Tab-separated table of C-alpha atoms and ligand atoms in Angstrom:
chain	number	residue	atom	x	y	z
A	5	ALA	CA	-12.553	-32.048	13.885
A	6	LYS	CA	-11.714	-28.936	15.885
A	7	ALA	CA	-15.277	-27.698	15.492
A	8	GLU	CA	-16.616	-30.143	18.103
A	9	GLY	CA	-14.135	-28.774	20.595
A	10	ARG	CA	-15.858	-25.417	20.394
A	11	GLY	CA	-19.155	-27.020	21.473
A	12	ARG	CA	-22.489	-25.876	20.105
A	13	ALA	CA	-21.442	-26.870	16.582
A	14	CYS	CA	-24.986	-26.210	15.387
A	15	VAL	CA	-24.332	-22.503	15.896
A	16	PHE	CA	-20.987	-22.437	14.157
A	17	VAL	CA	-21.495	-24.698	11.174
A	18	PRO	CA	-23.976	-22.526	9.293
A	19	GLU	CA	-21.708	-19.547	9.885
A	20	ASP	CA	-18.770	-21.478	8.493
A	21	GLU	CA	-20.856	-22.496	5.523
A	22	GLN	CA	-21.878	-18.936	4.939
A	23	ARG	CA	-18.292	-17.850	5.061
A	24	THR	CA	-17.308	-20.562	2.586
A	25	LEU	CA	-20.110	-19.500	0.292
A	26	GLN	CA	-19.021	-15.883	0.527
A	27	ARG	CA	-15.458	-16.887	-0.238
A	28	VAL	CA	-16.524	-18.854	-3.282
A	29	ASN	CA	-18.665	-15.945	-4.457
A	30	THR	CA	-15.812	-13.496	-3.997
A	31	GLU	CA	-13.496	-15.812	-5.878
A	32	SER	CA	-15.771	-15.978	-8.914
A	33	LEU	CA	-16.286	-12.223	-8.672
A	34	LEU	CA	-12.504	-11.794	-8.792
A	35	ARG	CA	-12.175	-14.061	-11.819
A	36	GLU	CA	-14.958	-12.178	-13.531
A	37	ALA	CA	-13.313	-8.845	-12.726
A	38	LEU	CA	-9.911	-9.993	-13.998
A	39	GLU	CA	-11.527	-11.208	-17.192
A	40	GLY	CA	-13.675	-8.110	-17.664
A	41	GLN	CA	-10.970	-5.636	-16.589
A	42	TYR	CA	-13.176	-4.199	-13.838
A	43	PHE	CA	-10.241	-3.029	-11.754
A	44	GLU	CA	-9.225	0.551	-11.334
A	45	LEU	CA	-6.187	2.006	-9.618
A	46	TYR	CA	-6.815	5.007	-7.362
A	47	TYR	CA	-3.998	7.272	-6.262
A	48	GLN	CA	-3.536	8.877	-2.875
A	49	PRO	CA	-1.013	11.709	-2.950
A	50	VAL	CA	1.938	11.728	-0.555
A	51	PHE	CA	2.923	15.163	0.720
A	52	ASP	CA	6.035	16.912	1.910
A	53	LEU	CA	4.757	18.215	5.247
A	54	ASP	CA	6.957	21.340	5.125
A	55	ASP	CA	5.576	22.869	1.970
A	56	GLN	CA	2.564	20.577	1.353
A	57	ARG	CA	3.774	19.706	-2.126
A	58	ILE	CA	2.949	16.359	-3.688
A	59	VAL	CA	6.054	14.189	-3.828
A	60	GLY	CA	4.439	10.906	-4.754
A	61	ALA	CA	1.376	8.713	-4.764
A	62	GLU	CA	0.253	5.354	-3.471
A	63	GLY	CA	-1.710	3.171	-5.855
A	64	LEU	CA	-4.769	1.602	-4.216
A	65	ILE	CA	-6.880	-0.900	-6.081
A	66	ARG	CA	-10.661	-0.765	-6.455
A	67	MET	CA	-13.038	-3.123	-8.205
A	68	ASN	CA	-15.565	-1.305	-10.330
A	69	HIS	CA	-18.207	-3.938	-10.980
A	70	PRO	CA	-20.984	-3.159	-13.488
A	71	GLN	CA	-23.644	-4.561	-11.121
A	72	LYS	CA	-22.097	-4.329	-7.672
A	73	GLY	CA	-20.547	-0.906	-7.996
A	74	LEU	CA	-17.268	0.187	-6.445
A	75	LEU	CA	-15.627	-2.280	-4.064
A	76	ALA	CA	-12.689	-1.485	-1.770
A	77	PRO	CA	-9.808	-3.959	-1.311
A	78	GLY	CA	-11.224	-4.943	2.075
A	79	ASP	CA	-14.003	-6.725	0.171
A	80	PHE	CA	-11.765	-8.941	-1.954
A	81	ILE	CA	-8.050	-8.725	-1.188
A	82	ASP	CA	-8.000	-11.508	1.439
A	83	VAL	CA	-9.686	-13.944	-0.918
A	84	ALA	CA	-7.323	-12.848	-3.687
A	85	GLU	CA	-4.412	-13.732	-1.387
A	86	GLU	CA	-5.869	-17.088	-0.352
A	87	THR	CA	-6.647	-18.183	-3.894
A	88	GLY	CA	-3.442	-16.904	-5.463
A	89	LEU	CA	-5.458	-14.569	-7.695
A	90	ILE	CA	-3.423	-11.776	-6.117
A	91	VAL	CA	-0.651	-12.709	-8.552
A	92	PRO	CA	-2.505	-11.815	-11.790
A	93	LEU	CA	-4.141	-8.934	-9.906
A	94	GLY	CA	-0.728	-7.677	-8.824
A	95	GLU	CA	0.512	-7.943	-12.407
A	96	TRP	CA	-2.343	-5.731	-13.512
A	97	VAL	CA	-1.558	-3.203	-10.755
A	98	LEU	CA	2.112	-3.129	-11.740
A	99	GLU	CA	1.352	-2.616	-15.414
A	100	GLU	CA	-1.325	0.012	-14.826
A	101	GLY	CA	0.716	1.862	-12.198
A	102	ALA	CA	3.812	1.959	-14.403
A	103	ARG	CA	1.808	3.202	-17.363
A	104	GLN	CA	0.306	5.993	-15.257
A	105	LEU	CA	3.618	6.947	-13.681
A	106	ALA	CA	5.265	7.217	-17.102
A	107	GLN	CA	2.449	9.539	-18.161
A	108	TRP	CA	2.917	11.732	-15.078
A	109	HIS	CA	6.623	11.920	-15.752
A	110	GLN	CA	5.943	13.113	-19.270
A	111	GLU	CA	3.367	15.618	-18.196
A	112	PHE	CA	4.708	16.960	-14.921
A	113	GLY	CA	8.439	16.274	-14.911
A	114	CYS	CA	10.277	13.530	-13.160
A	115	ASP	CA	10.022	13.858	-9.417
A	116	ILE	CA	6.882	11.914	-8.550
A	117	THR	CA	7.351	8.426	-7.134
A	118	LEU	CA	4.661	5.766	-7.140
A	119	SER	CA	4.209	3.258	-4.343
A	120	LEU	CA	2.513	-0.041	-5.052
A	121	ASN	CA	1.377	-2.595	-2.514
A	122	VAL	CA	2.945	-5.997	-2.994
A	123	SER	CA	1.661	-9.176	-1.399
A	124	SER	CA	3.869	-11.921	0.006
A	125	LYS	CA	2.662	-14.265	-2.741
A	126	GLN	CA	4.133	-11.931	-5.340
A	127	LEU	CA	7.328	-11.590	-3.371
A	128	GLN	CA	7.710	-15.347	-3.195
A	129	ASN	CA	7.503	-15.590	-6.952
A	130	ALA	CA	11.022	-15.960	-8.362
A	131	ARG	CA	9.942	-14.167	-11.541
A	132	PHE	CA	8.584	-11.026	-9.831
A	133	ALA	CA	11.727	-8.887	-10.134
A	134	GLY	CA	11.952	-9.856	-13.796
A	135	ARG	CA	8.368	-8.684	-14.324
A	136	VAL	CA	9.152	-5.360	-12.679
A	137	ALA	CA	12.234	-4.948	-14.873
A	138	THR	CA	10.220	-5.698	-18.020
A	139	VAL	CA	7.488	-3.219	-17.124
A	140	CYS	CA	10.012	-0.464	-16.295
A	141	GLU	CA	11.687	-1.056	-19.622
A	142	LYS	CA	8.398	-1.048	-21.501
A	143	TYR	CA	7.482	2.400	-20.132
A	144	SER	CA	11.066	3.738	-19.971
A	145	LEU	CA	10.682	4.217	-16.227
A	146	PRO	CA	13.687	4.662	-13.969
A	147	ALA	CA	13.154	1.911	-11.388
A	148	GLY	CA	14.055	4.401	-8.659
A	149	HIS	CA	10.666	6.056	-9.066
A	150	LEU	CA	8.865	2.869	-8.163
A	151	VAL	CA	8.386	2.053	-4.483
A	152	LEU	CA	7.205	-1.400	-3.503
A	153	GLU	CA	5.357	-1.616	-0.190
A	154	ILE	CA	5.490	-4.765	1.897
A	155	THR	CA	3.675	-4.989	5.207
A	156	GLU	CA	5.623	-5.502	8.387
A	157	SER	CA	3.730	-8.705	9.162
A	158	MET	CA	4.606	-10.135	5.744
A	159	LEU	CA	8.269	-9.411	6.354
A	160	MET	CA	8.123	-11.162	9.687
A	161	HIS	CA	6.806	-14.299	8.002
A	162	ASN	CA	9.322	-13.951	5.216
A	163	SER	CA	10.977	-16.776	3.443
A	164	ASP	CA	14.515	-16.725	2.110
A	165	GLN	CA	12.896	-16.546	-1.312
A	166	ALA	CA	11.199	-13.242	-0.441
A	167	LEU	CA	14.473	-11.781	0.784
A	168	GLU	CA	16.140	-12.941	-2.412
A	169	VAL	CA	13.462	-11.218	-4.535
A	170	MET	CA	13.830	-8.043	-2.452
A	171	LYS	CA	17.551	-8.048	-3.149
A	172	GLN	CA	16.858	-8.426	-6.861
A	173	LEU	CA	14.409	-5.515	-6.757
A	174	LYS	CA	17.027	-3.425	-4.958
A	175	GLN	CA	19.555	-4.316	-7.618
A	176	LEU	CA	17.136	-3.068	-10.266
A	177	GLY	CA	17.034	0.241	-8.411
A	178	CYS	CA	13.509	0.002	-6.979
A	179	LEU	CA	12.828	1.443	-3.550
A	180	LEU	CA	11.416	-0.839	-0.886
A	181	SER	CA	9.036	0.282	1.806
A	182	ILE	CA	7.752	-1.374	4.951
A	183	ASP	CA	4.031	-0.771	5.364
A	184	ASP	CA	1.892	-0.637	8.524
A	185	PHE	CA	4.999	-0.292	10.662
A	186	GLY	CA	4.475	-0.574	14.390
A	187	THR	CA	1.742	-3.189	14.248
A	188	GLY	CA	3.903	-6.273	13.789
A	189	PHE	CA	6.090	-6.035	16.888
A	190	SER	CA	9.341	-6.228	14.954
A	191	SER	CA	12.275	-4.154	16.079
A	192	LEU	CA	14.051	-1.628	13.946
A	193	SER	CA	17.272	-3.597	14.283
A	194	TYR	CA	15.477	-6.626	12.865
A	195	LEU	CA	14.588	-4.495	9.871
A	196	GLN	CA	18.257	-4.079	9.085
A	197	LYS	CA	18.369	-7.517	7.546
A	198	PHE	CA	16.100	-6.248	4.753
A	199	PRO	CA	17.230	-3.776	2.083
A	200	LEU	CA	14.632	-1.107	2.936
A	201	ASP	CA	14.394	2.563	1.946
A	202	VAL	CA	11.099	3.770	3.383
A	203	LEU	CA	9.130	3.087	6.538
A	204	LYS	CA	5.422	3.854	6.818
A	205	ILE	CA	4.137	4.452	10.301
A	206	ASP	CA	0.768	2.777	10.735
A	207	ARG	CA	-2.369	4.861	10.951
A	208	ALA	CA	-3.123	3.456	14.414
A	209	PHE	CA	-0.359	5.636	15.881
A	210	VAL	CA	-1.563	8.775	14.154
A	211	MET	CA	-5.210	8.326	15.052
A	212	ASP	CA	-4.786	9.166	18.734
A	213	ILE	CA	-1.400	10.860	18.639
A	214	GLU	CA	-2.630	14.033	20.307
A	215	ALA	CA	-4.126	12.221	23.285
A	216	ASN	CA	-1.735	9.300	23.566
A	217	GLU	CA	1.634	10.249	24.983
A	218	THR	CA	3.063	6.774	24.408
A	219	HIS	CA	2.208	6.867	20.721
A	220	ARG	CA	3.752	10.310	20.473
A	221	ALA	CA	6.973	9.041	22.034
A	222	LEU	CA	6.966	5.981	19.794
A	223	VAL	CA	6.555	8.036	16.632
A	224	LYS	CA	9.396	10.279	17.729
A	225	ALA	CA	11.604	7.266	18.462
A	226	ILE	CA	10.751	5.652	15.113
A	227	VAL	CA	11.672	8.879	13.317
A	228	SER	CA	15.023	9.263	15.042
A	229	MET	CA	15.992	5.619	14.644
A	230	SER	CA	14.959	5.751	10.991
A	231	GLU	CA	17.422	8.567	10.522
A	232	ALA	CA	20.172	6.360	11.900
A	233	LEU	CA	19.111	3.520	9.605
A	234	LYS	CA	18.822	5.945	6.663
A	235	LEU	CA	15.149	5.198	6.097
A	236	ARG	CA	12.657	7.798	4.992
A	237	VAL	CA	9.495	7.937	7.071
A	238	ILE	CA	5.949	8.400	5.787
A	239	THR	CA	3.121	8.869	8.251
A	240	GLU	CA	-0.206	7.536	7.014
A	241	GLY	CA	-3.779	8.235	8.031
A	242	VAL	CA	-3.374	11.944	8.757
A	243	GLU	CA	-6.957	13.168	9.083
A	244	THR	CA	-6.817	16.443	11.008
A	245	GLU	CA	-4.782	19.598	11.302
A	246	GLY	CA	-4.068	18.721	14.934
A	247	GLN	CA	-2.589	15.360	13.947
A	248	LEU	CA	-0.525	17.071	11.265
A	249	ARG	CA	0.884	19.566	13.750
A	250	CYS	CA	1.637	16.784	16.193
A	251	ILE	CA	3.433	14.448	13.766
A	252	ARG	CA	5.524	17.366	12.530
A	253	GLN	CA	6.529	18.070	16.121
A	254	GLN	CA	7.772	14.475	16.309
A	255	GLY	CA	9.949	15.089	13.240
A	256	CYS	CA	7.844	13.496	10.499
A	257	GLU	CA	8.507	14.982	7.062
A	258	LEU	CA	6.199	13.078	4.723
A	259	GLY	CA	2.557	12.159	5.096
A	260	GLN	CA	-0.652	11.073	3.470
A	261	GLY	CA	-4.224	10.940	4.659
A	262	TYR	CA	-7.745	12.277	4.284
A	263	TYR	CA	-6.659	15.666	5.675
A	264	PHE	CA	-4.748	16.191	2.433
A	265	SER	CA	-6.656	13.998	0.031
A	266	ARG	CA	-8.601	10.775	-0.308
A	267	PRO	CA	-7.405	8.272	-2.894
A	268	LEU	CA	-8.279	9.785	-6.297
A	269	LYS	CA	-9.009	8.567	-9.780
A	270	ALA	CA	-6.098	9.318	-12.119
A	271	ALA	CA	-7.912	12.257	-13.734
A	272	ALA	CA	-8.632	13.888	-10.364
A	273	PHE	CA	-5.044	13.284	-9.282
A	274	ASN	CA	-3.861	15.089	-12.423
A	275	GLU	CA	-6.103	18.028	-11.575
A	276	ARG	CA	-4.735	18.103	-8.066
A	277	ILE	CA	-1.161	18.307	-9.330
A	278	ARG	CA	-2.028	20.977	-11.865
A	279	SER	CA	-3.731	23.155	-9.289
A	280	SER	CA	-0.894	22.755	-6.779
A	281	GLU	CA	1.610	23.764	-9.454
A	282	THR	CA	-0.097	27.079	-10.018
A	283	LEU	CA	-0.111	27.958	-6.313
B	304	C2E	P1	-2.689	0.216	3.073
B	304	C2E	O1	-1.633	-0.142	2.090
B	304	C2E	O2	-2.265	0.397	4.481
B	304	C2E	O3	-3.388	1.503	2.487
B	304	C2E	C1	-3.915	2.551	3.265
B	304	C2E	C2	-5.407	2.440	3.428
B	304	C2E	O4	-5.867	3.488	4.281
B	304	C2E	C3	-6.186	2.620	2.130
B	304	C2E	O5	-7.374	1.840	2.219
B	304	C2E	C4	-6.518	4.110	2.149
B	304	C2E	O6	-7.633	4.436	1.340
B	304	C2E	C5	-6.798	4.294	3.615
B	304	C2E	N1	-6.577	5.678	4.056
B	304	C2E	C6	-5.782	6.618	3.503
B	304	C2E	N2	-5.802	7.771	4.234
B	304	C2E	C7	-6.616	7.529	5.275
B	304	C2E	C8	-7.047	8.332	6.399
B	304	C2E	O7	-6.677	9.482	6.578
B	304	C2E	N3	-7.899	7.742	7.274
B	304	C2E	C9	-8.335	6.460	7.121
B	304	C2E	N4	-9.187	5.957	8.023
B	304	C2E	N5	-7.945	5.674	6.083
B	304	C2E	C10	-7.097	6.203	5.179
B	304	C2E	P2	-7.862	0.936	1.013
B	304	C2E	O8	-7.641	1.654	-0.278
B	304	C2E	O9	-9.221	0.453	1.340
B	304	C2E	O10	-6.834	-0.292	1.035
B	304	C2E	C11	-6.809	-1.180	2.114
B	304	C2E	C12	-5.635	-2.129	2.021
B	304	C2E	O11	-5.764	-2.987	0.888
B	304	C2E	C13	-4.299	-1.421	1.827
B	304	C2E	O12	-3.840	-0.930	3.058
B	304	C2E	C14	-3.468	-2.538	1.260
B	304	C2E	O13	-2.996	-3.386	2.292
B	304	C2E	C15	-4.478	-3.329	0.440
B	304	C2E	N6	-4.318	-2.956	-0.982
B	304	C2E	C16	-4.799	-1.867	-1.649
B	304	C2E	N7	-4.432	-1.892	-2.946
B	304	C2E	C17	-3.671	-2.996	-3.105
B	304	C2E	C18	-2.966	-3.579	-4.216
B	304	C2E	O14	-2.923	-3.044	-5.332
B	304	C2E	N8	-2.314	-4.756	-3.984
B	304	C2E	C19	-2.294	-5.364	-2.749
B	304	C2E	N9	-1.618	-6.527	-2.614
B	304	C2E	N10	-2.925	-4.839	-1.694
B	304	C2E	C20	-3.604	-3.671	-1.863
B	305	CA	CA1	10.938	18.533	3.754
B	306	CA	CA1	0.328	0.605	1.545
B	307	CA	CA1	-0.490	1.055	5.497
């Protein structure tokens, strides 16, 4: 009914139809990929900016389709959210990530943490914390090496159920991280109502940090307030040496981004750790 209000419906309707068609196609692609196990978890290392050692990784999903090739989450994650398929997808990510982390712990010792992105649908599922506990047990993983990332905008639209699940995850010993911080217009004091451990400063602030004095001041303020709130800060999207220098000047201690490494397949990530160990 709203479509008429926009006038020129003849222009918009085919576009809407195309979008619907695309959605339906993506949905069946997702089902096919879940069935055929076409997903792959890539890992982007997180670095200590002082000594440039790898302290952790973020798991980032890819779809590796036999006909369509490699697809980034931007091509399917929204539809996965809308259709609820993000729940089985998230289960796969959790299982695969935990399995990989356990292997790293065996091979490289115990100090790497793994961050996984969690959608609000998963967080609203009363059984989610139980699933995490089961997977940690299965792979003998200390829950404290698992970081669950929740975007700032998801937190702002939180339900009591999501907060309850976060508390359960905390009780298990998992670390909780707020992702894309700075884009959702929430205040740091608002964040206090959630049991958070890590705050990730959104890439948008890093992108122009050298030229944009306001962003520089904001990053500095976020860092110092995070100290007061006892949150660790990770800066994402570091692409250049200049940006690295600049975020360090603002007090940032941890970072990830193309300057250090793109997201890697597990085997390449292993190589990266091995070569950094021999430095
Ligand atoms: P995100 O969690 O904010 O992840 C960071 C994104 O920035 C990743 O894109 C990463 O590849 C990209 N990136 C990393 N360093 C740089 C850099 O220096 N410059 C630039 N321009 N980009 C950089 P990706 O892998 O395409 O993922 C996009 C989003 O999809 C993620 O954003 C996350 O919200 C979502 N996502 C990825 N994997 C999962 C998953 O397993 N579950 C859920 N629910 N969402 C996921
Ligand atoms: Ca340090
Ligand atoms: Ca993330
Ligand atoms: Ca992010």
